Short mmCIF file of C-alpha atoms and ligand atoms in Angstrom, two decimals:
data_model
loop_
_atom_site.label_atom_id
_atom_site.label_comp_id
_atom_site.label_asym_id
_atom_site.label_seq_id
_atom_site.Cartn_x
_atom_site.Cartn_y
_atom_site.Cartn_z
CA MET A 1 105.38 18.22 -66.62
CA GLN A 2 105.16 15.40 -69.10
CA ALA A 3 108.15 14.23 -71.18
CA TYR A 4 108.47 15.62 -74.70
CA ASN A 5 110.67 15.74 -77.81
CA PHE A 6 110.77 18.96 -79.75
CA CYS A 7 112.42 20.19 -82.94
CA THR A 8 111.43 22.93 -85.39
CA PRO A 9 113.71 22.70 -88.42
CA THR A 10 112.25 25.78 -90.16
CA ALA A 11 114.59 28.70 -90.83
CA VAL A 12 112.67 31.96 -90.29
CA TYR A 13 113.45 35.25 -92.04
CA PHE A 14 111.31 37.91 -90.38
CA GLY A 15 111.03 41.56 -91.36
CA LYS A 16 110.47 44.02 -94.16
CA GLY A 17 112.31 43.19 -97.36
CA LYS A 18 113.33 39.70 -96.27
CA ILE A 19 112.15 38.33 -99.61
CA ASN A 20 115.63 39.14 -100.85
CA VAL A 21 116.91 35.96 -99.19
CA LEU A 22 114.79 33.95 -101.64
CA PRO A 23 117.56 33.00 -104.12
CA GLU A 24 119.73 31.78 -101.27
CA VAL A 25 117.05 29.66 -99.60
CA ILE A 26 115.64 28.22 -102.83
CA LYS A 27 118.88 27.36 -104.60
CA LYS A 28 120.05 25.41 -101.58
CA HIS A 29 117.53 22.80 -102.76
CA GLY A 30 117.61 23.21 -106.54
CA THR A 31 116.51 25.36 -109.43
CA ARG A 32 113.42 23.52 -110.65
CA VAL A 33 110.70 25.22 -108.65
CA LEU A 34 106.95 24.74 -108.33
CA LEU A 35 105.40 28.07 -107.31
CA VAL A 36 102.08 27.53 -105.54
CA TYR A 37 99.68 30.43 -104.94
CA GLY A 38 96.02 31.33 -104.56
CA GLY A 39 93.52 33.53 -106.33
CA GLY A 40 95.82 36.39 -107.22
CA SER A 41 96.47 38.46 -104.07
CA ILE A 42 100.24 37.99 -104.54
CA LYS A 43 100.03 39.54 -107.99
CA LYS A 44 98.22 42.62 -106.67
CA GLN A 45 100.93 43.11 -104.09
CA GLY A 46 103.87 42.62 -106.44
CA ILE A 47 105.12 39.53 -104.62
CA TYR A 48 104.61 37.38 -107.70
CA GLN A 49 106.64 39.73 -109.86
CA LYS A 50 109.39 39.96 -107.23
CA ILE A 51 109.64 36.16 -107.04
CA HIS A 52 110.19 35.96 -110.80
CA GLU A 53 112.75 38.75 -110.64
CA LEU A 54 114.72 37.13 -107.82
CA LEU A 55 114.53 33.64 -109.31
CA ALA A 56 115.11 34.66 -112.93
CA ASP A 57 117.67 31.90 -113.44
CA CYS A 58 115.39 29.15 -112.05
CA GLN A 59 112.86 27.12 -114.00
CA ILE A 60 109.55 28.05 -112.40
CA TYR A 61 106.37 26.03 -112.92
CA GLU A 62 103.16 27.38 -111.43
CA LEU A 63 100.11 25.99 -109.69
CA GLN A 64 97.72 28.88 -109.25
CA GLY A 65 94.19 29.18 -107.93
CA VAL A 66 94.56 27.25 -104.68
CA GLU A 67 91.25 27.68 -102.88
CA PRO A 68 90.64 28.82 -99.30
CA ASN A 69 90.09 25.48 -97.53
CA PRO A 70 92.39 23.85 -100.10
CA ARG A 71 91.01 20.93 -102.04
CA ILE A 72 92.54 17.55 -102.62
CA THR A 73 92.00 18.13 -106.34
CA SER A 74 94.60 20.97 -106.25
CA VAL A 75 96.96 18.74 -104.29
CA ARG A 76 96.62 16.02 -106.91
CA ASP A 77 97.34 18.51 -109.71
CA GLY A 78 100.40 19.87 -107.91
CA ALA A 79 101.83 16.47 -107.03
CA GLN A 80 101.48 15.39 -110.64
CA MET A 81 103.24 18.56 -111.84
CA CYS A 82 106.14 17.81 -109.49
CA LYS A 83 106.46 14.32 -110.95
CA ASP A 84 106.09 15.46 -114.57
CA HIS A 85 108.66 18.27 -114.29
CA ASN A 86 111.16 16.79 -111.82
CA ILE A 87 110.53 19.60 -109.36
CA GLU A 88 113.28 20.00 -106.75
CA VAL A 89 111.74 22.54 -104.40
CA ILE A 90 108.27 24.02 -103.79
CA LEU A 91 107.69 27.70 -103.10
CA ALA A 92 104.33 28.59 -101.53
CA ALA A 93 103.27 32.24 -101.44
CA GLY A 94 100.02 33.08 -99.69
CA GLY A 95 97.91 32.33 -96.63
CA GLY A 96 97.52 29.09 -94.75
CA SER A 97 95.50 27.46 -97.51
CA VAL A 98 98.28 27.90 -100.05
CA LEU A 99 100.92 26.74 -97.60
CA ASP A 100 98.86 23.71 -96.60
CA CYS A 101 98.20 22.75 -100.19
CA ALA A 102 101.93 23.04 -100.91
CA LYS A 103 102.77 20.81 -97.95
CA ALA A 104 100.41 18.12 -99.18
CA ILE A 105 101.86 18.47 -102.68
CA ALA A 106 105.36 18.10 -101.23
CA ALA A 107 104.34 14.81 -99.65
CA GLY A 108 102.25 13.71 -102.63
CA ALA A 109 105.19 14.24 -104.97
CA LYS A 110 107.09 11.53 -103.11
CA TYR A 111 104.18 9.08 -102.94
CA ASP A 112 103.16 6.65 -105.66
CA GLY A 113 99.42 6.57 -104.98
CA ASP A 114 96.60 9.11 -104.53
CA PRO A 115 97.61 11.94 -102.11
CA TRP A 116 94.26 11.54 -100.33
CA ASP A 117 95.63 8.24 -98.95
CA LEU A 118 98.20 10.34 -97.04
CA VAL A 119 95.49 12.51 -95.51
CA LEU A 120 93.54 9.47 -94.37
CA ASP A 121 96.68 7.77 -93.01
CA ASN A 122 99.43 10.26 -92.14
CA SER A 123 101.88 7.46 -91.37
CA LEU A 124 102.18 6.84 -95.12
CA VAL A 125 104.19 10.09 -95.45
CA LYS A 126 107.78 8.86 -95.60
CA ASP A 127 109.36 11.78 -97.45
CA ALA A 128 108.51 15.17 -98.97
CA LEU A 129 110.03 17.72 -101.31
CA PRO A 130 111.61 20.72 -99.55
CA LEU A 131 109.20 23.61 -99.13
CA CYS A 132 109.88 27.34 -98.73
CA THR A 133 107.07 29.72 -97.86
CA ILE A 134 106.27 33.41 -98.16
CA LEU A 135 103.43 34.15 -95.75
CA THR A 136 100.82 36.80 -96.58
CA LEU A 137 98.18 36.23 -93.88
CA SER A 138 98.76 35.83 -90.14
CA ALA A 139 96.53 33.05 -88.89
CA THR A 140 97.26 29.37 -89.18
CA GLY A 141 100.90 29.00 -88.17
CA SER A 142 101.43 26.73 -91.16
CA GLU A 143 104.62 28.68 -91.87
CA PHE A 144 106.21 27.26 -88.72
CA ASP A 145 104.52 23.91 -88.15
CA TRP A 146 104.23 20.39 -89.51
CA GLY A 147 100.55 20.32 -90.36
CA ALA A 148 98.28 20.88 -93.33
CA VAL A 149 94.50 20.69 -93.55
CA ILE A 150 92.96 19.42 -96.77
CA SER A 151 89.33 19.28 -97.89
CA ASN A 152 87.61 16.65 -99.99
CA LEU A 153 84.34 18.00 -101.35
CA GLU A 154 83.24 14.60 -102.58
CA THR A 155 83.19 13.16 -99.07
CA ASN A 156 82.51 16.39 -97.08
CA GLU A 157 85.75 15.74 -95.19
CA LYS A 158 88.32 18.26 -94.04
CA LEU A 159 91.21 16.48 -92.37
CA ALA A 160 94.68 17.18 -91.04
CA LEU A 161 97.86 15.89 -92.63
CA ILE A 162 100.59 15.92 -90.01
CA SER A 163 104.15 14.73 -90.44
CA ASP A 164 107.66 15.74 -89.36
CA HIS A 165 108.47 15.82 -93.08
CA LEU A 166 106.15 18.78 -93.61
CA PHE A 167 107.93 21.55 -91.70
CA PRO A 168 108.89 24.23 -94.22
CA ALA A 169 112.65 24.37 -94.77
CA ALA A 170 112.41 28.17 -94.71
CA SER A 171 109.69 30.75 -94.18
CA ILE A 172 109.89 34.40 -95.17
CA LEU A 173 107.73 36.49 -92.85
CA ASP A 174 107.35 40.08 -93.97
CA PRO A 175 104.53 41.70 -91.96
CA SER A 176 104.05 44.40 -94.60
CA TYR A 177 102.68 41.69 -96.91
CA THR A 178 99.68 41.44 -94.59
CA TYR A 179 98.65 45.12 -94.79
CA SER A 180 96.30 44.29 -97.66
CA VAL A 181 94.44 41.48 -95.84
CA SER A 182 90.71 42.35 -95.66
CA ALA A 183 89.07 43.26 -92.37
CA TYR A 184 87.13 39.98 -92.41
CA GLN A 185 90.24 37.84 -92.95
CA THR A 186 92.22 39.88 -90.42
CA ALA A 187 89.54 39.22 -87.81
CA ALA A 188 89.29 35.54 -88.78
CA GLY A 189 93.07 35.22 -88.60
CA GLY A 190 93.14 36.69 -85.11
CA CYS A 191 90.40 34.28 -84.01
CA ASP A 192 92.37 31.36 -85.43
CA ILE A 193 95.57 32.31 -83.60
CA MET A 194 93.65 32.72 -80.34
CA SER A 195 91.96 29.38 -80.84
CA HIS A 196 95.31 27.64 -81.34
CA ILE A 197 96.28 28.92 -77.93
CA PHE A 198 92.96 28.01 -76.30
CA GLU A 199 93.26 24.46 -77.63
CA GLN A 200 96.54 24.08 -75.75
CA TYR A 201 95.68 26.20 -72.70
CA PHE A 202 92.41 24.63 -71.62
CA VAL A 203 93.87 21.42 -70.26
CA LEU A 204 94.04 20.19 -66.69
CA GLY A 205 97.86 19.96 -66.50
CA SER A 206 100.00 22.94 -67.52
CA SER A 207 102.88 25.03 -66.16
CA ILE A 208 103.50 28.65 -65.23
CA VAL A 209 105.88 28.95 -68.18
CA ASN A 210 103.35 27.71 -70.71
CA ASP A 211 100.44 29.60 -69.20
CA GLY A 212 102.43 32.81 -69.40
CA LEU A 213 103.29 32.24 -73.05
CA CYS A 214 99.69 31.47 -73.91
CA GLU A 215 98.19 34.35 -71.97
CA SER A 216 100.53 36.94 -73.47
CA ILE A 217 99.89 35.69 -77.00
CA VAL A 218 96.11 35.96 -76.58
CA ARG A 219 96.45 39.44 -75.07
CA SER A 220 98.68 40.51 -77.94
CA VAL A 221 96.33 39.15 -80.59
CA MET A 222 93.28 40.83 -79.05
CA ILE A 223 95.03 44.20 -78.87
CA ASN A 224 96.73 43.99 -82.23
CA THR A 225 93.79 42.63 -84.20
CA LYS A 226 91.83 45.70 -83.18
CA LYS A 227 94.77 47.95 -84.09
CA ALA A 228 95.19 46.28 -87.49
CA LEU A 229 91.47 46.70 -88.18
CA GLU A 230 91.68 50.39 -87.36
CA LYS A 231 94.90 50.94 -89.30
CA PRO A 232 95.69 48.10 -91.73
CA ASP A 233 99.29 49.24 -92.23
CA ASP A 234 100.12 49.43 -88.52
CA GLU A 235 103.58 47.88 -88.66
CA GLN A 236 103.86 46.95 -84.99
CA ALA A 237 100.38 45.39 -84.92
CA ARG A 238 100.90 43.38 -88.12
CA SER A 239 104.33 42.27 -86.86
CA GLU A 240 102.99 41.03 -83.54
CA LEU A 241 100.17 39.17 -85.28
CA MET A 242 102.64 37.46 -87.58
CA TRP A 243 104.95 36.40 -84.77
CA ALA A 244 101.94 35.25 -82.72
CA SER A 245 100.68 33.22 -85.68
CA SER A 246 103.95 31.31 -85.88
CA LEU A 247 104.26 30.76 -82.14
CA ALA A 248 100.69 29.66 -81.55
CA CYS A 249 100.44 26.54 -83.68
CA ASN A 250 103.93 25.16 -83.45
CA GLY A 251 103.44 23.22 -80.22
CA ILE A 252 106.02 25.22 -78.29
CA CYS A 253 103.40 26.80 -76.02
CA SER A 254 102.22 23.50 -74.58
CA LEU A 255 105.35 21.35 -74.27
CA GLY A 256 104.94 19.18 -71.19
CA ASN A 257 101.22 19.92 -70.81
CA THR A 258 98.64 17.16 -70.62
CA PRO A 259 97.50 16.34 -74.16
CA SER A 260 94.60 18.15 -75.80
CA PRO A 261 92.39 16.88 -78.63
CA TRP A 262 91.84 20.43 -80.03
CA VAL A 263 88.09 20.26 -79.60
CA CYS A 264 87.05 23.44 -81.43
CA HIS A 265 89.29 22.62 -84.37
CA ALA A 266 87.88 19.11 -84.62
CA ILE A 267 84.34 20.48 -84.71
CA GLU A 268 85.18 23.45 -86.95
CA HIS A 269 86.72 21.19 -89.56
CA GLU A 270 83.33 19.47 -89.76
CA LEU A 271 81.62 22.82 -90.36
CA SER A 272 84.14 23.77 -93.07
CA GLY A 273 83.97 20.26 -94.53
CA TYR A 274 80.23 20.59 -95.12
CA TYR A 275 79.83 24.32 -95.66
CA ASP A 276 83.25 25.66 -96.78
CA ILE A 277 83.12 28.49 -94.21
CA THR A 278 86.12 30.59 -93.12
CA HIS A 279 88.05 28.59 -90.52
CA GLY A 280 88.65 31.40 -87.99
CA ILE A 281 85.00 32.45 -88.07
CA GLY A 282 83.81 28.92 -87.31
CA LEU A 283 86.25 28.76 -84.42
CA ALA A 284 85.08 32.06 -82.94
CA ILE A 285 81.47 30.90 -83.05
CA LEU A 286 82.34 27.60 -81.36
CA THR A 287 84.80 28.81 -78.73
CA PRO A 288 82.56 30.58 -76.15
CA ARG A 289 80.03 27.74 -76.41
CA PHE A 290 82.75 25.12 -75.92
CA MET A 291 84.06 27.04 -72.91
CA ARG A 292 80.64 27.37 -71.32
CA TYR A 293 79.88 23.68 -71.95
CA SER A 294 83.19 22.67 -70.39
CA LEU A 295 82.67 24.56 -67.13
CA ASN A 296 82.40 22.21 -64.16
CA ASP A 297 83.95 21.81 -60.73
CA SER A 298 87.18 20.36 -62.17
CA THR A 299 87.64 23.03 -64.82
CA VAL A 300 86.18 26.22 -63.36
CA LYS A 301 89.45 27.35 -61.76
CA ARG A 302 91.21 27.20 -65.10
CA PHE A 303 88.50 29.24 -66.84
CA ALA A 304 88.45 31.71 -63.94
CA ASN A 305 92.24 32.15 -64.20
CA PHE A 306 91.82 32.89 -67.90
CA ALA A 307 89.10 35.43 -67.11
CA VAL A 308 91.30 37.25 -64.60
CA ARG A 309 94.64 37.10 -66.37
CA VAL A 310 93.53 37.65 -69.96
CA MET A 311 90.06 39.19 -69.91
CA ASP A 312 90.77 41.53 -66.96
CA VAL A 313 87.87 40.26 -64.85
CA THR A 314 88.14 41.28 -61.16
CA PRO A 315 88.71 38.13 -59.10
CA ASN A 316 86.25 37.09 -56.38
CA ASP A 317 85.39 33.90 -54.51
CA ASP A 318 82.62 32.91 -56.91
CA LEU A 319 84.72 31.15 -59.53
CA TYR A 320 81.73 30.39 -61.76
CA SER A 321 80.74 34.03 -62.00
CA VAL A 322 84.35 35.03 -62.76
CA ALA A 323 84.68 32.32 -65.42
CA ASN A 324 81.34 33.22 -67.02
CA GLU A 325 82.23 36.90 -67.10
CA GLY A 326 85.48 36.02 -68.92
CA ILE A 327 83.54 34.04 -71.52
CA ASP A 328 81.03 36.89 -71.93
CA ARG A 329 83.87 39.33 -72.54
CA LEU A 330 85.47 37.04 -75.09
CA PHE A 331 82.13 36.77 -76.92
CA ALA A 332 81.86 40.57 -76.90
CA PHE A 333 85.39 40.86 -78.30
CA TYR A 334 84.51 38.59 -81.23
CA GLU A 335 81.42 40.71 -81.93
CA GLU A 336 83.46 43.90 -81.68
CA ILE A 337 85.88 42.76 -84.38
CA GLY A 338 82.97 41.92 -86.68
CA VAL A 339 82.59 38.16 -86.38
CA PRO A 340 79.09 36.81 -87.11
CA MET A 341 78.58 34.88 -83.88
CA HIS A 342 75.81 32.43 -84.81
CA LEU A 343 75.91 29.52 -87.24
CA LYS A 344 72.70 30.70 -88.86
CA ASP A 345 74.54 33.95 -89.72
CA VAL A 346 76.91 31.92 -91.91
CA GLY A 347 74.19 29.79 -93.49
CA ILE A 348 74.39 26.71 -91.29
CA ASP A 349 71.44 24.89 -89.76
CA ASP A 350 71.27 21.65 -87.75
CA LYS A 351 70.78 19.35 -90.75
CA HIS A 352 74.19 17.65 -90.57
CA PHE A 353 74.96 17.97 -86.84
CA GLU A 354 74.62 14.23 -86.12
CA ALA A 355 76.91 13.24 -88.98
CA MET A 356 79.41 15.97 -88.10
CA ALA A 357 79.53 14.89 -84.46
CA GLU A 358 80.00 11.26 -85.39
CA HIS A 359 82.85 12.11 -87.76
CA ALA A 360 84.51 14.48 -85.27
CA ILE A 361 84.53 11.78 -82.60
CA LYS A 362 85.99 9.28 -85.05
CA PHE A 363 88.94 11.48 -86.05
CA ALA A 364 89.77 13.26 -82.75
CA PRO A 365 89.99 11.77 -79.22
CA LEU A 366 87.44 14.18 -77.77
CA ASP A 367 87.10 11.97 -74.70
CA MET A 368 90.48 13.48 -73.69
CA ALA A 369 89.13 17.04 -73.63
CA ILE A 370 89.21 19.18 -70.46
CA ARG A 371 85.61 18.05 -70.12
CA PRO A 372 85.47 14.71 -71.94
CA LEU A 373 83.01 14.86 -74.82
CA ASP A 374 81.00 12.23 -76.67
CA LYS A 375 78.87 12.53 -79.77
CA ASP A 376 75.85 13.93 -77.93
CA ASP A 377 78.03 16.58 -76.29
CA VAL A 378 79.31 17.69 -79.70
CA VAL A 379 75.74 17.95 -81.01
CA ALA A 380 74.80 19.99 -77.92
CA ILE A 381 77.69 22.43 -78.47
CA LEU A 382 76.74 22.81 -82.14
CA LYS A 383 73.09 23.47 -81.19
CA ASP A 384 74.26 26.17 -78.76
CA CYS A 385 75.97 27.86 -81.71
CA LEU A 386 72.80 28.19 -83.82
O1 NZQ B 401 93.89 33.24 -102.67
P1 NZQ B 401 94.41 34.62 -102.51
O2 NZQ B 401 94.18 35.48 -103.69
O3 NZQ B 401 95.84 34.64 -102.06
O4 NZQ B 401 93.51 35.32 -101.37
C1 NZQ B 401 93.45 34.86 -100.03
C2 NZQ B 401 92.15 34.13 -99.69
O5 NZQ B 401 91.09 34.56 -100.49
C3 NZQ B 401 93.39 36.07 -99.15
N1 NZQ B 401 94.70 36.61 -98.82
C4 NZQ B 401 95.79 35.98 -98.33
N2 NZQ B 401 96.78 36.86 -98.12
C5 NZQ B 401 96.32 38.08 -98.52
C6 NZQ B 401 95.00 37.92 -98.98
N3 NZQ B 401 94.27 38.96 -99.45
C7 NZQ B 401 94.85 40.16 -99.47
N4 NZQ B 401 96.11 40.39 -99.04
C8 NZQ B 401 96.86 39.37 -98.56
N5 NZQ B 401 98.10 39.62 -98.09
O6 NZQ B 401 92.78 35.60 -97.95
C9 NZQ B 401 91.85 34.57 -98.27
C10 NZQ B 401 91.96 33.47 -97.25
O7 NZQ B 401 93.22 32.84 -97.34
P2 NZQ B 401 93.50 31.47 -96.59
O8 NZQ B 401 94.88 31.05 -96.94
O9 NZQ B 401 92.40 30.51 -96.85
O10 NZQ B 401 93.41 31.88 -95.05
P3 NZQ B 401 94.14 31.28 -93.78
O11 NZQ B 401 95.56 31.68 -93.73
O12 NZQ B 401 93.28 31.63 -92.65
O13 NZQ B 401 94.12 29.67 -94.01
C11 NZQ B 401 93.00 28.90 -93.68
C12 NZQ B 401 93.26 27.43 -93.93
O14 NZQ B 401 94.31 26.91 -93.08
C13 NZQ B 401 93.83 25.78 -92.34
C14 NZQ B 401 92.36 26.09 -92.22
O15 NZQ B 401 91.60 24.97 -91.87
C15 NZQ B 401 92.04 26.61 -93.61
O16 NZQ B 401 91.88 25.56 -94.52
N6 NZQ B 401 94.59 25.59 -91.10
C16 NZQ B 401 95.87 25.20 -91.18
C17 NZQ B 401 96.63 24.93 -90.06
C18 NZQ B 401 98.02 24.45 -90.13
N7 NZQ B 401 98.57 24.23 -91.30
O17 NZQ B 401 98.68 24.25 -89.14
C19 NZQ B 401 96.09 25.05 -88.72
C20 NZQ B 401 94.84 25.84 -88.67
O18 NZQ B 401 94.15 25.49 -87.49
C21 NZQ B 401 93.91 25.66 -89.83
O19 NZQ B 401 93.10 24.51 -89.70
ZN1 ZN B 402 93.16 26.95 -86.69
#
C-alpha cells in the first residue's frame, strides 16, 4: 500500500429527528447565519420552517434558488452576502448542489477577489467560514468530503474546488428527508455513489480491505436504489443510501491505493459544463463505455473480479467473457432503474466532443487511468456513448 494522511473533521449526526442538534452545532460558531438552499424542496418538507424554529434567536440571512449544477454567479452572490452581513456560519440545506455552492461561498467569503479564481486555482483557498449541512439527497458525498463542483456558464466550465478548509464542520443526515426525492434523482444519486466507488476501485494497485469496502457499497447501492424506487419511504433503503453516499466520496475507501484520475467524473463534468445535464445520469452513460474501453490484458482481471464479486457472474477461465458479462449486467441495471443510456437521449450530439476531450485532459491527469487515456481516447469513449 502507498503512504497516506487522512483526517475527516466533520461531525456527523445520523438518524431521524437529528435536526434537533442544530442550535448546538450552529451556535458553536456564531449566531449570524447564512442559510443556503435550492428551489424550494426544503420548504415543501418543512425543513425550512424547522430551521427557523430551532434558530429563532439567530440572525438568519438567506440565499435561495441555488441551481442543480451550481453556478459561480450564486457563489458570488453568497460570498458578497457573507461580507456585507458579517456572517459567522453557513447552513446549507439540500442536495449536493446546495452543499457545494455553500462550500464555495464559505471560501469566497474569506477571499478578496472573484471566487472563480479559487475554482481555477484551489491553492488560493487559505481559509473558509464554518459550514453546517442538512442533507436531503443521497448522492454526492459533499456532506462528508472536502470538495465542491462549480459551473461557469460563460465559459462552459464545470470544475472542482477542493481544499481541506471545505469539510463541513457538522452534517445532519436524516434519511427520512430523502423520501421525497423523485425517482429520477434517486436513480441518478445511486449512479453517482456507485461511480465514486468505481473511480477508486478500477486502479491497478488496491488492497483486500479497500476492495471489500468498495464492493459492499456498490452491492448495497444497487439493492437499495431499487428498493427506494419501489417504496420511496423505505427507511432501511434510504438509510443505507445515505451512509453509502457519505462513505463513497470521502476518500476512505481507497486509502493506500494507487492514484486514480476519476476518469468518468472528468468527462462527465465536460458534459454537464456544456449541456447542464444531471451528473449521475451522465456518469451512468459513461461508465460501461469507459469500462469496456479500459479492458486489456493488464486490466481484465480487475474487471473480471468486479463481475464475479459484485455482478454475480459465474467465474470461468475466459476472463474477457467474465468481465464483459459484468459490464453488460451493469448496463442492464442502469436501464432497469430508468436511466437513459445514450447521450442522444439527453440531447447531446458530437458537436463539442473535441473541445470537451481537450479540456478534460487539461484538468485531469487521465494518463494515470487504469488504461492511460489521451484526447483521442476520450473522444472515442464519448462517441461510444452516442
Ligand atoms: O433545489 P431543490 O428544490 O432543493 O431541488 C433539488 C434539485 O432540483 C432536488 N431535491 C434535493 N433534495 C430533495 C429534492 N427534491 C425532493 N426532495 C428532496 N429531499 O433534487 C434536484 C437535484 O439536486 P442536486 O443537489 O443538484 O443533486 P445532487 O445531490 O445529485 O448534486 C449534484 C451536484 O453535485 C456535484 C455534481 O457535479 C452536481 O453539480 N458533485 C459534487 C461532489 C462533491 N461535492 O464531492 C462530487 C460529485 O461527484 C459531484 O460532482
Ligand atoms: Zn459524482
